[in-house]
Coordinates of C-alpha atoms and ligand atoms in Angstrom, one line a residue:
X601 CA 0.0 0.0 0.0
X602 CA 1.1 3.8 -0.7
X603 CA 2.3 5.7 2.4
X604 CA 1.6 9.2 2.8
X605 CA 3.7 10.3 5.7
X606 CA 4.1 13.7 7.2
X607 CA 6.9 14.9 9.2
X608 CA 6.0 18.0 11.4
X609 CA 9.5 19.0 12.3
X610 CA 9.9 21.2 15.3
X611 CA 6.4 22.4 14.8
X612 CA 2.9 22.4 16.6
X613 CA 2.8 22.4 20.3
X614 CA 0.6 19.4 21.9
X615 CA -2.6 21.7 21.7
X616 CA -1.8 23.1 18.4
X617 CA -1.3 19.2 17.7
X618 CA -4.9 18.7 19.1
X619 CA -6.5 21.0 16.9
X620 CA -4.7 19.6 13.9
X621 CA -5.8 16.0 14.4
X622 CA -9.3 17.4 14.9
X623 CA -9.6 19.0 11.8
X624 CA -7.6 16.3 9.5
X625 CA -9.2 13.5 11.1
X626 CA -12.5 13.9 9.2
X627 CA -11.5 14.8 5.8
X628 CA -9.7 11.6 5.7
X629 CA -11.8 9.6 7.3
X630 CA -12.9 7.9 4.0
X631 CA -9.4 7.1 3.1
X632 CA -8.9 2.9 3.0
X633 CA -6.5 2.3 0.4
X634 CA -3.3 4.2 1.1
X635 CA -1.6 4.1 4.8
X636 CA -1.2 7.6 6.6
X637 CA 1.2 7.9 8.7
X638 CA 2.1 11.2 11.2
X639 CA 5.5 12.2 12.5
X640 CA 5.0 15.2 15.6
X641 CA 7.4 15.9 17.4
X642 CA 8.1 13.8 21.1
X643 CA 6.2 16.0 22.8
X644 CA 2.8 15.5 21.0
X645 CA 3.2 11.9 20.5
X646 CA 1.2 11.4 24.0
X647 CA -1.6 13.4 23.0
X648 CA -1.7 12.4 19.4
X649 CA -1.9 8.3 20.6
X650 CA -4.8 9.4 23.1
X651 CA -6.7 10.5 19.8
X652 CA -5.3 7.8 17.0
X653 CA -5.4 4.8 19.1
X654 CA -8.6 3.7 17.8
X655 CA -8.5 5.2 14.3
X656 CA -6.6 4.2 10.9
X657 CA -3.8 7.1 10.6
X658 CA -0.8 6.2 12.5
X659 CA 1.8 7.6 14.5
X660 CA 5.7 7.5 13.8
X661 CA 8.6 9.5 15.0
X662 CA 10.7 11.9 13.6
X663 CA 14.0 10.2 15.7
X664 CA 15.0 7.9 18.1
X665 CA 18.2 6.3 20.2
X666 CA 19.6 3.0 19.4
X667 CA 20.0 1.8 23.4
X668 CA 17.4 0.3 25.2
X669 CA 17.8 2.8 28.2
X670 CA 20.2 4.2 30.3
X671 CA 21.9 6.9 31.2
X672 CA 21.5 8.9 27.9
X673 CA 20.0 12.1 28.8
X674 CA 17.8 13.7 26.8
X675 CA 17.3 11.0 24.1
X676 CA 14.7 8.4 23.1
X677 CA 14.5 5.1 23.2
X678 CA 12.3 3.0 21.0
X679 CA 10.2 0.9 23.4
X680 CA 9.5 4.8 24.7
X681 CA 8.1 4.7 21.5
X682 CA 6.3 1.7 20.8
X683 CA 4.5 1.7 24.3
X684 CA 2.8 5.3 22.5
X685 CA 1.9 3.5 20.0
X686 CA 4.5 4.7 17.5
X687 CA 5.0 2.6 14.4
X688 CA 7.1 4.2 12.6
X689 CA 10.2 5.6 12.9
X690 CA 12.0 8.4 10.7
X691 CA 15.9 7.8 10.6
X692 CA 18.8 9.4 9.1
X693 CA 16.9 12.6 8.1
X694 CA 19.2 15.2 6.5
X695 CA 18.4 17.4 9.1
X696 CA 19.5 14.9 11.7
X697 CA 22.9 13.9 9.3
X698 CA 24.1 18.1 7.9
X699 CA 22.7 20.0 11.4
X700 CA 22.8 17.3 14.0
X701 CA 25.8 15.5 13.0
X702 CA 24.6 11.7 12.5
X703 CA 26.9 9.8 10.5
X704 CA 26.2 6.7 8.8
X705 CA 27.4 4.4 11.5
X706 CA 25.0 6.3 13.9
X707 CA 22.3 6.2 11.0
X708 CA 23.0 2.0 11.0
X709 CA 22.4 1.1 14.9
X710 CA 19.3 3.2 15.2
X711 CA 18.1 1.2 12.1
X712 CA 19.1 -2.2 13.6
X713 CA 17.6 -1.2 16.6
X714 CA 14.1 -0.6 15.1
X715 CA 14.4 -4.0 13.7
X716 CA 14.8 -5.7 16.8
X717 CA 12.1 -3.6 18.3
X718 CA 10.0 -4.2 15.6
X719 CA 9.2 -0.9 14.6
X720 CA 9.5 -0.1 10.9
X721 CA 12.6 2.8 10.1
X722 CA 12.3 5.3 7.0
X723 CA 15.8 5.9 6.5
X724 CA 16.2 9.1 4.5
X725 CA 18.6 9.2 1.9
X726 CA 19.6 12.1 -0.5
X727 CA 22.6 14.0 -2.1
X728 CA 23.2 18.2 -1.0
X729 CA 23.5 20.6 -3.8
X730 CA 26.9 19.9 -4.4
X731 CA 27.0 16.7 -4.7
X732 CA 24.2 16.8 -7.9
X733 CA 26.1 19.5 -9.3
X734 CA 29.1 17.4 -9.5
X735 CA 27.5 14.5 -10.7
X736 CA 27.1 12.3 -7.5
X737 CA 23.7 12.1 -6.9
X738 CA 23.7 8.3 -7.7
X739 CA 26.8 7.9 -5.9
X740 CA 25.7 9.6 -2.6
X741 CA 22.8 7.6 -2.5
X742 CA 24.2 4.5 -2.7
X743 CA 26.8 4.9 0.1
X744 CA 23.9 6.1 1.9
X745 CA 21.7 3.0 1.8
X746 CA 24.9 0.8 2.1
X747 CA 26.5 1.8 5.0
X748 CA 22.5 2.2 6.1
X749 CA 21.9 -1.1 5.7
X750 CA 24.9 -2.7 6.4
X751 CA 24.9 -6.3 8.3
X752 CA 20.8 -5.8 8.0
X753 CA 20.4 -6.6 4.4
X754 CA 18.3 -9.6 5.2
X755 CA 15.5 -7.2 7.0
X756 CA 15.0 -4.6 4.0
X757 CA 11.2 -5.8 3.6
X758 CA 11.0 -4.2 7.1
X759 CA 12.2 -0.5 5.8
X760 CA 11.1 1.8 4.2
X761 CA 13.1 4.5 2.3
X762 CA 12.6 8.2 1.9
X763 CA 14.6 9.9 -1.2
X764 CA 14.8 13.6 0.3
X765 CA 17.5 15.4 -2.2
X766 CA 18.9 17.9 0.4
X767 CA 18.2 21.1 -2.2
X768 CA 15.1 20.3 -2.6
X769 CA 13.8 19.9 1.1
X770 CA 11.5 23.2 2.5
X771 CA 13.3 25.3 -0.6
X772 CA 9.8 25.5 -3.0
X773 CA 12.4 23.7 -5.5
X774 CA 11.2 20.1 -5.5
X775 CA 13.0 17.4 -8.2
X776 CA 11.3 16.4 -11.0
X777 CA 9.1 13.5 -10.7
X778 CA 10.8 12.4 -13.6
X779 CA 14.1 13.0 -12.2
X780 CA 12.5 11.2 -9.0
X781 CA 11.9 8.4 -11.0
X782 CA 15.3 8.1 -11.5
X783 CA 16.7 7.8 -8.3
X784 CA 13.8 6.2 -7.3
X785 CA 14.7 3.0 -9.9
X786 CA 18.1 3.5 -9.0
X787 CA 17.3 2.6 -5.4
X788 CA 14.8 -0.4 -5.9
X789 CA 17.9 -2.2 -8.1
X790 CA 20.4 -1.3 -5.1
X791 CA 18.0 -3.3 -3.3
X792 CA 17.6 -6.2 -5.7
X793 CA 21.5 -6.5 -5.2
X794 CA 21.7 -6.2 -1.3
X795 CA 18.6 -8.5 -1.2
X796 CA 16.7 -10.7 -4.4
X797 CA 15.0 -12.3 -2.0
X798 CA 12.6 -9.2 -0.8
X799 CA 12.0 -7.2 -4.1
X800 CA 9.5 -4.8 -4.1
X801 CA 8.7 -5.1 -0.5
X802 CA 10.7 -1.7 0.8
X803 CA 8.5 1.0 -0.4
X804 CA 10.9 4.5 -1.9
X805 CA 9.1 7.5 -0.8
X806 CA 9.8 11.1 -2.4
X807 CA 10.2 13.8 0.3
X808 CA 11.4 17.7 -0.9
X809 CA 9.0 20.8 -1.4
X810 CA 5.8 18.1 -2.5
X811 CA 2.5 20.1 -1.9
X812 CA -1.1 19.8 -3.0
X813 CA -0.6 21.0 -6.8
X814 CA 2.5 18.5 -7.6
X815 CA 1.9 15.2 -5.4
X816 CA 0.1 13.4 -7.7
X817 CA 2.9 13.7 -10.7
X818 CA 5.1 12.3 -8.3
X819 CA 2.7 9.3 -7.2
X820 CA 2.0 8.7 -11.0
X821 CA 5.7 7.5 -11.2
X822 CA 6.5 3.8 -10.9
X823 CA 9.0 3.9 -8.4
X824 CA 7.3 6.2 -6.4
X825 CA 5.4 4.2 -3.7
X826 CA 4.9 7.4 -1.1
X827 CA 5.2 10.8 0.0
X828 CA 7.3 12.3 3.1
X829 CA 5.5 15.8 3.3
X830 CA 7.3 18.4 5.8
X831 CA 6.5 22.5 5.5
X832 CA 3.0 21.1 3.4
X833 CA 1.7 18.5 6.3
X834 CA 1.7 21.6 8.8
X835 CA -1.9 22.6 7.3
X836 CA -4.3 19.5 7.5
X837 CA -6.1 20.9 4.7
X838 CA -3.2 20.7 2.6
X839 CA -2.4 17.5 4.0
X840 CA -5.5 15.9 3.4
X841 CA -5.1 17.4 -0.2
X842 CA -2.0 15.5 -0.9
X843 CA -3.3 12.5 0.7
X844 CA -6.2 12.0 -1.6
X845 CA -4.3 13.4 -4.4
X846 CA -4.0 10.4 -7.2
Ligands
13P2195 P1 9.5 20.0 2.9 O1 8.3 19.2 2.4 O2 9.2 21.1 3.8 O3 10.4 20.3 1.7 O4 10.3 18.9 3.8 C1 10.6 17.6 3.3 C2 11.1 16.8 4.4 O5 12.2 17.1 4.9 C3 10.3 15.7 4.9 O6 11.0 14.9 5.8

């Protein structure tokens, strides 16, 4: 099934969280045959399960720590999560890798950890300006999902991945869906090669400036099996719009 995910960032306070659920809520409603999937921050996660426990959209994080527990202040670990009925775990955003510092061997035990935890990662992949201007795009995002993946390639129908090219994330200057496509192929043979035995079953979402007017000529693409909506998933409106899109 499609997955529509958003990720709120460091946006919406638990109340302003309320509100939002309260007005998306019903213009999905009718929704059965794509998932939806929410990313608040930590903070509303509590709130947000009170209200989604006994409805279809579910809830995922936007990060999480690789050790059980501990003495690891100010991080989260993901039975934390799971016991708020989190499903879903974002990991190896860019944000987390270019502001926060995560390297790839970070990136790796907090996707092996989800595993064991059972709770599925989106591991973000996706190449800086740079990088695409020299010709490295391809490159990038196959170091990415190696060292990602590495010592887990037997688990990747229990990951999803999110092709976020850093230039295009909260800039109004989203990729091409055909350019999308792309990487998006790219990706699914990297997978074929880590793993023949699980083709098809890691879904490659497209995340980077997608809002109501272009989500559907991304989710017309072949290899593009879901959204990862930031700035846009702030208005439920919106949201709902790009949910129901194609
Ligand atoms: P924008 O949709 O704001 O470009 O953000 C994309 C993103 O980073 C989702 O994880």
């Amino acid at each position: 099934m499609k997955l529509i995910s958003a990720n709120w960032k460091m946006n919406l306070t638990p109340s302003q969280s309320v509100q939002y659920l309260q007005k998306f809520l019903p213009l999905v409603e009718d929704v059965r045959d794509r998932e939806i999937l929410l990313c608040p921050p930590f903070t509303s996660l509590c709130v947000a399960y009170e209200i989604l426990k006994d409805k279809e959209v579910k809830l995922g994080a936007q990060n999480c720590y690789y050790e059980k527990k501990g003495a690891f202040t100010g991080e989260i670990s993901l039975s934390m999560l799971k016991d708020l009925g989190v499903s879903y775990v974002i990991v190896g955003h860019s944000e987390r890798r270019w502001i926060f510092g995560e390297s790839d061997e970070l990136i790796n035990k907090k996707l092996t950890a989800c595993l064991e935890e059972g709770i599925r990662p989106i591991l973000c992949v996706g190449e800086r300006i740079e990088e695409r201007e020299a010709g490295l795009t391809f490159k990038v995002v196959e170091t990415q999902i190696r060292l990602a993946l590495s010592g887990i390639e037997a688990f990747t129908d229990s990951i999803d991945i999110a092709y976020e090219p850093v230039w295009a994330i909260g800039t109004g200057n989203p990729a091409t869906p055909e350019d999308a496509q792309l990487v998006h192929a790219f990706i699914k043979d990297l997978l074929y090669i880590l793993n023949p035995k699980h083709e098809g079953r890691t879904r490659v979402l497209y995340g980077g400036s997608v809002n109501p007017q272009n989500a559907s000529h991304f989710m017309a693409k072949r290899d593009v099996d879901g959204l990862l909506v930031g700035g846009a998933s702030l208005d439920p409106e919106a949201f709902a719009k790009i949910v129901k899109s194609f």
